[in-house]
C-alpha cells in the first residue's frame, strides 16, 4: 500500500489491488479528542479524492477502537464558540461530500462511537462495525446540540427513532440498528480482515461508470433538499451556543459530584449521638 499524504491526525494510502483509498485516524488523534485539525484534514483528503474516479472505494477507519475522535466532558468546557461554529459547518459539509463522492464509501465504526463518529458515519454508503460495539449520543450531557446525524439520518432512519436515540442519551439497542439495516455488515476479531477485503473486492468488480451514476441517482433527491435543512439547523445551533452551556454544564456536573463526595465524607466523620437521654441529663446538670 502506498502512503500519499503526510497528515498529523490521519494516515492516507492507496490499495492498488482493490483500487481503494484507505483513510485511518491515528491513535494519538483518538486520544486527543475532537479537534478542528482532524476535521480539516479529513475534509482535505476527501476533497482530493473527489475527482479521482480511478479510485473505486474509500474506507474510513482508525488505528484504534473507535472510528473518530469524540467530544468528551473533560475538554468541551475549554472550547470557544468559534470552535463549535467551525465543526458544525465542517461536519455538515463532510456529510454532503460523502454523499457526492464518486467512490463507494465504507465506514468502519469499530468497537464503539459517541457523537461525532456517528454524525459522519450516517452519510457513508456502507457502514460496518464490531459485533460487540456500543454506540450512543451524548450531546445533551455535554451542553450542546447534535451536529448532523438528525439531518442526514432522515434519509435512512425514521425521524421518531432518531429523536429517541438522541434525547435518551442511552446506548442505541442493537435490535434498532438491525431493524433499520444501519450496518451493512458486522464482524468479530477473527473475521474482520475477510469482511473488509470481501467488500472492497466486490466494489472493484463493479462497472465504474454504472456504479458512479447509480450512486448519483440514489443520492440526488436528498442532496437537492438538504441545504435548506442545514441552514435552518445552523440558526438553532447558534441559539444553543448563546447559552454557553457547554462551558457551564460539564463543570456543574463535576461540582455536583464533588459536593456529593464531601457530604459523604462529612457524614462518615460525624460523631453519632448514641443516647438522647444522656444528652438531656448533661444539660440539666449545668
PDB file of C-alpha atoms in Angstrom:
ATOM      1  CA  UNK A   1       0.000   0.000   0.000  1.00  0.00           C
ATOM      2  CA  UNK A   2       1.247   3.457  -0.930  1.00  0.00           C
ATOM      3  CA  UNK A   3       1.063   6.383   1.513  1.00  0.00           C
ATOM      4  CA  UNK A   4       0.041   9.514  -0.382  1.00  0.00           C
ATOM      5  CA  UNK A   5      -0.104  12.328   2.184  1.00  0.00           C
ATOM      6  CA  UNK A   6       1.563  13.237   5.464  1.00  0.00           C
ATOM      7  CA  UNK A   7      -1.047  14.299   7.982  1.00  0.00           C
ATOM      8  CA  UNK A   8      -0.808  14.865  11.734  1.00  0.00           C
ATOM      9  CA  UNK A   9      -4.064  13.067  12.579  1.00  0.00           C
ATOM     10  CA  UNK A  10      -4.605  10.681   9.646  1.00  0.00           C
ATOM     11  CA  UNK A  11      -2.836   8.001   7.656  1.00  0.00           C
ATOM     12  CA  UNK A  12      -3.900   8.013   3.978  1.00  0.00           C
ATOM     13  CA  UNK A  13      -2.740   5.424   1.495  1.00  0.00           C
ATOM     14  CA  UNK A  14      -3.798   3.710  -1.706  1.00  0.00           C
ATOM     15  CA  UNK A  15      -4.504   0.000  -2.037  1.00  0.00           C
ATOM     16  CA  UNK A  16      -3.970  -0.738  -5.759  1.00  0.00           C
ATOM     17  CA  UNK A  17      -5.222  -4.343  -5.548  1.00  0.00           C
ATOM     18  CA  UNK A  18      -8.782  -3.124  -4.911  1.00  0.00           C
ATOM     19  CA  UNK A  19      -8.404   0.436  -6.278  1.00  0.00           C
ATOM     20  CA  UNK A  20      -9.150   1.759  -2.799  1.00  0.00           C
ATOM     21  CA  UNK A  21      -8.199   4.766  -0.705  1.00  0.00           C
ATOM     22  CA  UNK A  22      -7.743   3.921   2.983  1.00  0.00           C
ATOM     23  CA  UNK A  23      -8.083   6.797   5.459  1.00  0.00           C
ATOM     24  CA  UNK A  24      -7.230   5.806   9.023  1.00  0.00           C
ATOM     25  CA  UNK A  25      -7.341   8.069  12.088  1.00  0.00           C
ATOM     26  CA  UNK A  26      -4.174   7.809  14.173  1.00  0.00           C
ATOM     27  CA  UNK A  27      -4.329   6.580  17.767  1.00  0.00           C
ATOM     28  CA  UNK A  28      -2.897   9.858  19.045  1.00  0.00           C
ATOM     29  CA  UNK A  29      -5.751  11.764  17.402  1.00  0.00           C
ATOM     30  CA  UNK A  30      -8.322   9.490  19.041  1.00  0.00           C
ATOM     31  CA  UNK A  31      -6.734  10.091  22.436  1.00  0.00           C
ATOM     32  CA  UNK A  32      -6.586  13.866  21.926  1.00  0.00           C
ATOM     33  CA  UNK A  33     -10.338  14.136  21.343  1.00  0.00           C
ATOM     34  CA  UNK A  34     -12.064  16.101  18.604  1.00  0.00           C
ATOM     35  CA  UNK A  35     -10.009  18.921  17.078  1.00  0.00           C
ATOM     36  CA  UNK A  36     -10.530  21.215  14.114  1.00  0.00           C
ATOM     37  CA  UNK A  37      -7.247  19.852  12.736  1.00  0.00           C
ATOM     38  CA  UNK A  38      -8.703  16.328  12.398  1.00  0.00           C
ATOM     39  CA  UNK A  39     -11.864  17.664  10.750  1.00  0.00           C
ATOM     40  CA  UNK A  40      -9.976  19.829   8.267  1.00  0.00           C
ATOM     41  CA  UNK A  41      -7.524  17.053   7.390  1.00  0.00           C
ATOM     42  CA  UNK A  42     -10.378  14.612   6.770  1.00  0.00           C
ATOM     43  CA  UNK A  43     -12.128  17.172   4.581  1.00  0.00           C
ATOM     44  CA  UNK A  44      -8.875  17.822   2.707  1.00  0.00           C
ATOM     45  CA  UNK A  45      -8.244  14.198   1.728  1.00  0.00           C
ATOM     46  CA  UNK A  46     -11.899  13.683   0.714  1.00  0.00           C
ATOM     47  CA  UNK A  47     -11.800  16.821  -1.429  1.00  0.00           C
ATOM     48  CA  UNK A  48      -8.655  15.484  -3.104  1.00  0.00           C
ATOM     49  CA  UNK A  49     -10.407  12.184  -3.856  1.00  0.00           C
ATOM     50  CA  UNK A  50     -13.461  13.862  -5.413  1.00  0.00           C
ATOM     51  CA  UNK A  51     -12.112  13.926  -8.970  1.00  0.00           C
ATOM     52  CA  UNK A  52     -10.032  10.723  -8.712  1.00  0.00           C
ATOM     53  CA  UNK A  53     -12.572   8.482 -10.416  1.00  0.00           C
ATOM     54  CA  UNK A  54      -9.942   5.777 -10.878  1.00  0.00           C
ATOM     55  CA  UNK A  55     -10.331   5.157  -7.128  1.00  0.00           C
ATOM     56  CA  UNK A  56     -13.353   2.902  -6.757  1.00  0.00           C
ATOM     57  CA  UNK A  57     -13.812   2.796  -2.983  1.00  0.00           C
ATOM     58  CA  UNK A  58     -12.847   4.732   0.141  1.00  0.00           C
ATOM     59  CA  UNK A  59     -12.505   3.059   3.532  1.00  0.00           C
ATOM     60  CA  UNK A  60     -12.729   5.294   6.607  1.00  0.00           C
ATOM     61  CA  UNK A  61     -11.332   3.600   9.692  1.00  0.00           C
ATOM     62  CA  UNK A  62      -8.800   4.113  12.501  1.00  0.00           C
ATOM     63  CA  UNK A  63      -5.805   2.565  14.226  1.00  0.00           C
ATOM     64  CA  UNK A  64      -7.773   2.288  17.479  1.00  0.00           C
ATOM     65  CA  UNK A  65     -11.103   1.008  18.798  1.00  0.00           C
ATOM     66  CA  UNK A  66     -13.310   3.865  17.584  1.00  0.00           C
ATOM     67  CA  UNK A  67     -13.590   5.457  14.155  1.00  0.00           C
ATOM     68  CA  UNK A  68     -13.329   9.120  15.124  1.00  0.00           C
ATOM     69  CA  UNK A  69     -12.148  11.357  17.965  1.00  0.00           C
ATOM     70  CA  UNK A  70     -15.056  12.275  20.197  1.00  0.00           C
ATOM     71  CA  UNK A  71     -16.216  15.190  22.268  1.00  0.00           C
ATOM     72  CA  UNK A  72     -15.883  14.471  25.979  1.00  0.00           C
ATOM     73  CA  UNK A  73     -16.716  16.189  29.247  1.00  0.00           C
ATOM     74  CA  UNK A  74     -13.063  16.714  30.159  1.00  0.00           C
ATOM     75  CA  UNK A  75     -12.308  19.219  27.413  1.00  0.00           C
ATOM     76  CA  UNK A  76     -15.571  20.623  25.984  1.00  0.00           C
ATOM     77  CA  UNK A  77     -15.641  23.318  28.663  1.00  0.00           C
ATOM     78  CA  UNK A  78     -12.340  24.625  27.286  1.00  0.00           C
ATOM     79  CA  UNK A  79     -13.708  25.119  23.761  1.00  0.00           C
ATOM     80  CA  UNK A  80     -14.627  28.544  22.461  1.00  0.00           C
ATOM     81  CA  UNK A  81     -17.725  29.497  20.475  1.00  0.00           C
ATOM     82  CA  UNK A  82     -15.691  29.700  17.259  1.00  0.00           C
ATOM     83  CA  UNK A  83     -14.758  26.017  17.622  1.00  0.00           C
ATOM     84  CA  UNK A  84     -18.407  24.940  17.696  1.00  0.00           C
ATOM     85  CA  UNK A  85     -19.349  27.084  14.689  1.00  0.00           C
ATOM     86  CA  UNK A  86     -16.469  25.623  12.678  1.00  0.00           C
ATOM     87  CA  UNK A  87     -17.195  21.995  13.467  1.00  0.00           C
ATOM     88  CA  UNK A  88     -20.938  22.362  12.869  1.00  0.00           C
ATOM     89  CA  UNK A  89     -20.273  23.869   9.447  1.00  0.00           C
ATOM     90  CA  UNK A  90     -17.462  21.496   8.501  1.00  0.00           C
ATOM     91  CA  UNK A  91     -19.060  18.237   9.623  1.00  0.00           C
ATOM     92  CA  UNK A  92     -22.221  19.028   7.687  1.00  0.00           C
ATOM     93  CA  UNK A  93     -20.021  19.802   4.668  1.00  0.00           C
ATOM     94  CA  UNK A  94     -18.225  16.449   5.087  1.00  0.00           C
ATOM     95  CA  UNK A  95     -21.587  14.669   5.245  1.00  0.00           C
ATOM     96  CA  UNK A  96     -22.598  16.268   1.947  1.00  0.00           C
ATOM     97  CA  UNK A  97     -19.251  15.438   0.395  1.00  0.00           C
ATOM     98  CA  UNK A  98     -19.543  11.758   1.346  1.00  0.00           C
ATOM     99  CA  UNK A  99     -22.867  11.610  -0.495  1.00  0.00           C
ATOM    100  CA  UNK A 100     -21.428  13.320  -3.585  1.00  0.00           C
ATOM    101  CA  UNK A 101     -18.165  11.398  -3.877  1.00  0.00           C
ATOM    102  CA  UNK A 102     -17.960   9.173  -6.979  1.00  0.00           C
ATOM    103  CA  UNK A 103     -16.418   6.411  -4.874  1.00  0.00           C
ATOM    104  CA  UNK A 104     -18.379   3.987  -2.721  1.00  0.00           C
ATOM    105  CA  UNK A 105     -17.595   4.967   0.883  1.00  0.00           C
ATOM    106  CA  UNK A 106     -17.241   2.267   3.537  1.00  0.00           C
ATOM    107  CA  UNK A 107     -17.003   3.423   7.144  1.00  0.00           C
ATOM    108  CA  UNK A 108     -15.842   1.153   9.966  1.00  0.00           C
ATOM    109  CA  UNK A 109     -17.340   2.245  13.296  1.00  0.00           C
ATOM    110  CA  UNK A 110     -15.051  -0.240  15.049  1.00  0.00           C
ATOM    111  CA  UNK A 111     -15.934  -1.123  18.676  1.00  0.00           C
ATOM    112  CA  UNK A 112     -17.954   1.962  19.514  1.00  0.00           C
ATOM    113  CA  UNK A 113     -18.502   5.670  18.937  1.00  0.00           C
ATOM    114  CA  UNK A 114     -20.266   8.586  20.522  1.00  0.00           C
ATOM    115  CA  UNK A 115     -21.376  11.841  18.926  1.00  0.00           C
ATOM    116  CA  UNK A 116     -19.094  12.848  16.013  1.00  0.00           C
ATOM    117  CA  UNK A 117     -18.296   9.330  14.797  1.00  0.00           C
ATOM    118  CA  UNK A 118     -21.997   8.606  14.330  1.00  0.00           C
ATOM    119  CA  UNK A 119     -22.637  12.043  12.792  1.00  0.00           C
ATOM    120  CA  UNK A 120     -20.172  11.338   9.992  1.00  0.00           C
ATOM    121  CA  UNK A 121     -20.923   7.626   9.648  1.00  0.00           C
ATOM    122  CA  UNK A 122     -24.547   8.158   8.674  1.00  0.00           C
ATOM    123  CA  UNK A 123     -23.534   9.525   5.258  1.00  0.00           C
ATOM    124  CA  UNK A 124     -21.285   6.599   4.347  1.00  0.00           C
ATOM    125  CA  UNK A 125     -22.639   4.266   1.675  1.00  0.00           C
ATOM    126  CA  UNK A 126     -21.823   1.145   3.682  1.00  0.00           C
ATOM    127  CA  UNK A 127     -21.338   1.051   7.467  1.00  0.00           C
ATOM    128  CA  UNK A 128     -19.600  -1.828   9.227  1.00  0.00           C
ATOM    129  CA  UNK A 129     -18.574  -2.391  12.851  1.00  0.00           C
ATOM    130  CA  UNK A 130     -17.642  -4.878  15.551  1.00  0.00           C
ATOM    131  CA  UNK A 131     -20.404  -7.175  16.812  1.00  0.00           C
ATOM    132  CA  UNK A 132     -19.804  -6.106  20.412  1.00  0.00           C
ATOM    133  CA  UNK A 133     -19.698  -2.380  19.615  1.00  0.00           C
ATOM    134  CA  UNK A 134     -21.642   0.216  21.592  1.00  0.00           C
ATOM    135  CA  UNK A 135     -22.972   3.436  20.070  1.00  0.00           C
ATOM    136  CA  UNK A 136     -24.739   6.384  21.647  1.00  0.00           C
ATOM    137  CA  UNK A 137     -25.267  10.149  21.505  1.00  0.00           C
ATOM    138  CA  UNK A 138     -24.217  12.271  24.485  1.00  0.00           C
ATOM    139  CA  UNK A 139     -24.552  15.817  23.159  1.00  0.00           C
ATOM    140  CA  UNK A 140     -27.147  16.793  25.741  1.00  0.00           C
ATOM    141  CA  UNK A 141     -24.828  15.676  28.544  1.00  0.00           C
ATOM    142  CA  UNK A 142     -22.149  17.952  27.096  1.00  0.00           C
ATOM    143  CA  UNK A 143     -24.316  21.053  26.926  1.00  0.00           C
ATOM    144  CA  UNK A 144     -24.674  21.250  23.162  1.00  0.00           C
ATOM    145  CA  UNK A 145     -26.888  20.095  20.290  1.00  0.00           C
ATOM    146  CA  UNK A 146     -26.335  17.310  17.716  1.00  0.00           C
ATOM    147  CA  UNK A 147     -24.267  18.247  14.682  1.00  0.00           C
ATOM    148  CA  UNK A 148     -25.591  16.357  11.665  1.00  0.00           C
ATOM    149  CA  UNK A 149     -26.992  12.869  12.344  1.00  0.00           C
ATOM    150  CA  UNK A 150     -30.550  14.161  12.768  1.00  0.00           C
ATOM    151  CA  UNK A 151     -30.301  15.893   9.366  1.00  0.00           C
ATOM    152  CA  UNK A 152     -28.592  13.238   7.267  1.00  0.00           C
ATOM    153  CA  UNK A 153     -30.001  10.251   9.154  1.00  0.00           C
ATOM    154  CA  UNK A 154     -33.530  11.003   7.995  1.00  0.00           C
ATOM    155  CA  UNK A 155     -32.621   9.531   4.616  1.00  0.00           C
ATOM    156  CA  UNK A 156     -32.264   6.082   6.176  1.00  0.00           C
ATOM    157  CA  UNK A 157     -33.993   6.037   9.575  1.00  0.00           C
ATOM    158  CA  UNK A 158     -37.446   7.286  10.716  1.00  0.00           C
ATOM    159  CA  UNK A 159     -37.142  10.652  12.470  1.00  0.00           C
ATOM    160  CA  UNK A 160     -39.035   9.365  15.516  1.00  0.00           C
ATOM    161  CA  UNK A 161     -36.370   6.723  16.108  1.00  0.00           C
ATOM    162  CA  UNK A 162     -33.568   9.279  15.701  1.00  0.00           C
ATOM    163  CA  UNK A 163     -35.347  11.501  18.252  1.00  0.00           C
ATOM    164  CA  UNK A 164     -35.354   8.657  20.784  1.00  0.00           C
ATOM    165  CA  UNK A 165     -31.677   7.868  20.278  1.00  0.00           C
ATOM    166  CA  UNK A 166     -30.620  11.485  20.744  1.00  0.00           C
ATOM    167  CA  UNK A 167     -32.991  12.528  23.529  1.00  0.00           C
ATOM    168  CA  UNK A 168     -32.469   9.407  25.663  1.00  0.00           C
ATOM    169  CA  UNK A 169     -28.644   9.582  25.779  1.00  0.00           C
ATOM    170  CA  UNK A 170     -28.865   5.799  26.095  1.00  0.00           C
ATOM    171  CA  UNK A 171     -26.884   3.176  24.251  1.00  0.00           C
ATOM    172  CA  UNK A 172     -28.592   2.506  20.912  1.00  0.00           C
ATOM    173  CA  UNK A 173     -30.110  -1.013  21.068  1.00  0.00           C
ATOM    174  CA  UNK A 174     -28.653  -3.453  18.556  1.00  0.00           C
ATOM    175  CA  UNK A 175     -32.223  -4.508  17.728  1.00  0.00           C
ATOM    176  CA  UNK A 176     -32.948  -0.963  16.480  1.00  0.00           C
ATOM    177  CA  UNK A 177     -29.802  -0.917  14.352  1.00  0.00           C
ATOM    178  CA  UNK A 178     -30.661  -4.295  12.847  1.00  0.00           C
ATOM    179  CA  UNK A 179     -34.276  -3.306  12.177  1.00  0.00           C
ATOM    180  CA  UNK A 180     -33.260  -0.287  10.107  1.00  0.00           C
ATOM    181  CA  UNK A 181     -30.289  -2.019   8.440  1.00  0.00           C
ATOM    182  CA  UNK A 182     -27.902   0.563   9.871  1.00  0.00           C
ATOM    183  CA  UNK A 183     -24.978  -1.812   9.377  1.00  0.00           C
ATOM    184  CA  UNK A 184     -24.086  -3.423   6.089  1.00  0.00           C
ATOM    185  CA  UNK A 185     -22.008  -5.986   7.978  1.00  0.00           C
ATOM    186  CA  UNK A 186     -20.771  -6.784  11.470  1.00  0.00           C
ATOM    187  CA  UNK A 187     -17.537  -8.628  12.201  1.00  0.00           C
ATOM    188  CA  UNK A 188     -15.673 -10.095  15.165  1.00  0.00           C
ATOM    189  CA  UNK A 189     -11.955 -10.278  15.876  1.00  0.00           C
ATOM    190  CA  UNK A 190     -11.458 -13.379  13.729  1.00  0.00           C
ATOM    191  CA  UNK A 191     -13.167 -12.292  10.507  1.00  0.00           C
ATOM    192  CA  UNK A 192     -12.577  -8.523  10.351  1.00  0.00           C
ATOM    193  CA  UNK A 193      -9.955  -8.680   7.582  1.00  0.00           C
ATOM    194  CA  UNK A 194     -12.077 -11.035   5.494  1.00  0.00           C
ATOM    195  CA  UNK A 195     -15.122  -8.789   5.911  1.00  0.00           C
ATOM    196  CA  UNK A 196     -13.265  -5.680   4.709  1.00  0.00           C
ATOM    197  CA  UNK A 197     -11.466  -7.442   1.887  1.00  0.00           C
ATOM    198  CA  UNK A 198     -14.664  -9.022   0.601  1.00  0.00           C
ATOM    199  CA  UNK A 199     -16.472  -5.654   0.443  1.00  0.00           C
ATOM    200  CA  UNK A 200     -13.586  -3.910  -1.342  1.00  0.00           C
ATOM    201  CA  UNK A 201     -13.235  -6.716  -3.880  1.00  0.00           C
ATOM    202  CA  UNK A 202     -16.951  -6.727  -4.692  1.00  0.00           C
ATOM    203  CA  UNK A 203     -16.902  -2.981  -5.333  1.00  0.00           C
ATOM    204  CA  UNK A 204     -13.810  -3.305  -7.545  1.00  0.00           C
ATOM    205  CA  UNK A 205     -15.657  -5.803  -9.772  1.00  0.00           C
ATOM    206  CA  UNK A 206     -18.499  -3.351 -10.458  1.00  0.00           C
ATOM    207  CA  UNK A 207     -18.612  -1.423 -13.751  1.00  0.00           C
ATOM    208  CA  UNK A 208     -17.201   2.012 -12.719  1.00  0.00           C
ATOM    209  CA  UNK A 209     -19.440   4.351 -14.730  1.00  0.00           C
ATOM    210  CA  UNK A 210     -22.573   2.433 -13.779  1.00  0.00           C
ATOM    211  CA  UNK A 211     -21.546   2.485 -10.121  1.00  0.00           C
ATOM    212  CA  UNK A 212     -20.881   6.240 -10.123  1.00  0.00           C
ATOM    213  CA  UNK A 213     -24.092   7.104 -11.948  1.00  0.00           C
ATOM    214  CA  UNK A 214     -26.140   4.818  -9.730  1.00  0.00           C
ATOM    215  CA  UNK A 215     -24.847   6.494  -6.565  1.00  0.00           C
ATOM    216  CA  UNK A 216     -25.598   9.901  -8.095  1.00  0.00           C
ATOM    217  CA  UNK A 217     -29.131   8.799  -8.872  1.00  0.00           C
ATOM    218  CA  UNK A 218     -29.694   7.361  -5.389  1.00  0.00           C
ATOM    219  CA  UNK A 219     -28.487  10.492  -3.573  1.00  0.00           C
ATOM    220  CA  UNK A 220     -29.774  13.213  -5.921  1.00  0.00           C
ATOM    221  CA  UNK A 221     -33.205  13.847  -4.384  1.00  0.00           C
ATOM    222  CA  UNK A 222     -31.873  14.038  -0.843  1.00  0.00           C
ATOM    223  CA  UNK A 223     -28.999  16.358  -1.811  1.00  0.00           C
ATOM    224  CA  UNK A 224     -31.394  18.756  -3.534  1.00  0.00           C
ATOM    225  CA  UNK A 225     -33.262  19.456  -0.288  1.00  0.00           C
ATOM    226  CA  UNK A 226     -30.603  19.098   2.436  1.00  0.00           C
ATOM    227  CA  UNK A 227     -29.161  22.637   2.155  1.00  0.00           C
ATOM    228  CA  UNK A 228     -32.372  24.232   3.435  1.00  0.00           C
ATOM    229  CA  UNK A 229     -32.403  21.876   6.435  1.00  0.00           C
ATOM    230  CA  UNK A 230     -28.747  22.635   7.229  1.00  0.00           C
ATOM    231  CA  UNK A 231     -29.375  26.391   7.080  1.00  0.00           C
ATOM    232  CA  UNK A 232     -32.348  26.139   9.454  1.00  0.00           C
ATOM    233  CA  UNK A 233     -30.381  23.916  11.826  1.00  0.00           C
ATOM    234  CA  UNK A 234     -27.465  26.376  11.904  1.00  0.00           C
ATOM    235  CA  UNK A 235     -29.772  29.012  13.371  1.00  0.00           C
ATOM    236  CA  UNK A 236     -30.977  26.607  16.076  1.00  0.00           C
ATOM    237  CA  UNK A 237     -27.416  25.520  16.834  1.00  0.00           C
ATOM    238  CA  UNK A 238     -26.297  29.139  17.236  1.00  0.00           C
ATOM    239  CA  UNK A 239     -29.180  29.641  19.661  1.00  0.00           C
ATOM    240  CA  UNK A 240     -27.803  26.745  21.715  1.00  0.00           C
ATOM    241  CA  UNK A 241     -24.352  28.347  21.716  1.00  0.00           C
ATOM    242  CA  UNK A 242     -25.718  31.592  23.162  1.00  0.00           C
ATOM    243  CA  UNK A 243     -26.393  29.796  26.447  1.00  0.00           C
ATOM    244  CA  UNK A 244     -22.727  28.695  26.726  1.00  0.00           C
ATOM    245  CA  UNK A 245     -23.958  25.546  28.457  1.00  0.00           C
ATOM    246  CA  UNK A 246     -21.035  23.606  27.019  1.00  0.00           C
ATOM    247  CA  UNK A 247     -18.807  25.657  29.349  1.00  0.00           C
ATOM    248  CA  UNK A 248     -21.090  25.516  32.372  1.00  0.00           C
ATOM    249  CA  UNK A 249     -22.900  22.184  32.332  1.00  0.00           C
ATOM    250  CA  UNK A 250     -19.931  19.740  32.454  1.00  0.00           C
ATOM    251  CA  UNK A 251     -18.346  21.787  35.272  1.00  0.00           C
ATOM    252  CA  UNK A 252     -21.649  21.905  37.149  1.00  0.00           C
ATOM    253  CA  UNK A 253     -21.846  18.107  36.940  1.00  0.00           C
ATOM    254  CA  UNK A 254     -18.301  17.859  38.309  1.00  0.00           C
ATOM    255  CA  UNK A 255     -19.178  20.267  41.147  1.00  0.00           C
ATOM    256  CA  UNK A 256     -22.324  18.286  41.988  1.00  0.00           C
ATOM    257  CA  UNK A 257     -20.238  15.110  42.176  1.00  0.00           C
ATOM    258  CA  UNK A 258     -17.701  16.827  44.457  1.00  0.00           C
ATOM    259  CA  UNK A 259     -20.468  18.120  46.713  1.00  0.00           C
ATOM    260  CA  UNK A 260     -21.862  14.617  46.972  1.00  0.00           C
ATOM    261  CA  UNK A 261     -18.454  13.236  47.945  1.00  0.00           C
ATOM    262  CA  UNK A 262     -17.974  15.998  50.529  1.00  0.00           C
ATOM    263  CA  UNK A 263     -21.339  15.187  52.121  1.00  0.00           C
ATOM    264  CA  UNK A 264     -20.406  11.508  52.326  1.00  0.00           C
ATOM    265  CA  UNK A 265     -17.064  12.353  53.927  1.00  0.00           C
ATOM    266  CA  UNK A 266     -18.636  14.724  56.475  1.00  0.00           C
ATOM    267  CA  UNK A 267     -21.292  12.139  57.291  1.00  0.00           C
ATOM    268  CA  UNK A 268     -18.643   9.490  57.990  1.00  0.00           C
ATOM    269  CA  UNK A 269     -16.656  11.830  60.271  1.00  0.00           C
ATOM    270  CA  UNK A 270     -19.663  13.000  62.326  1.00  0.00           C
ATOM    271  CA  UNK A 271     -19.960  11.506  65.844  1.00  0.00           C
ATOM    272  CA  UNK A 272     -23.405   9.948  66.220  1.00  0.00           C
ATOM    273  CA  UNK A 273     -25.480  10.617  69.335  1.00  0.00           C
ATOM    274  CA  UNK A 274     -25.835   7.238  70.992  1.00  0.00           C
ATOM    275  CA  UNK A 275     -28.370   8.129  73.671  1.00  0.00           C
ATOM    276  CA  UNK A 276     -30.539  11.226  73.581  1.00  0.00           C
ATOM    277  CA  UNK A 277     -31.438  10.847  77.280  1.00  0.00           C
ATOM    278  CA  UNK A 278     -27.788  11.233  78.296  1.00  0.00           C
ATOM    279  CA  UNK A 279     -27.560  14.490  76.395  1.00  0.00           C
ATOM    280  CA  UNK A 280     -30.622  15.865  78.163  1.00  0.00           C
ATOM    281  CA  UNK A 281     -29.277  14.759  81.553  1.00  0.00           C
ATOM    282  CA  UNK A 282     -25.969  16.530  80.938  1.00  0.00           C
ATOM    283  CA  UNK A 283     -27.765  19.725  80.066  1.00  0.00           C
ATOM    284  CA  UNK A 284     -29.800  19.553  83.321  1.00  0.00           C
ATOM    285  CA  UNK A 285     -26.627  19.182  85.374  1.00  0.00           C
ATOM    286  CA  UNK A 286     -25.437  22.525  84.076  1.00  0.00           C
TER     287      UNK A 286
END
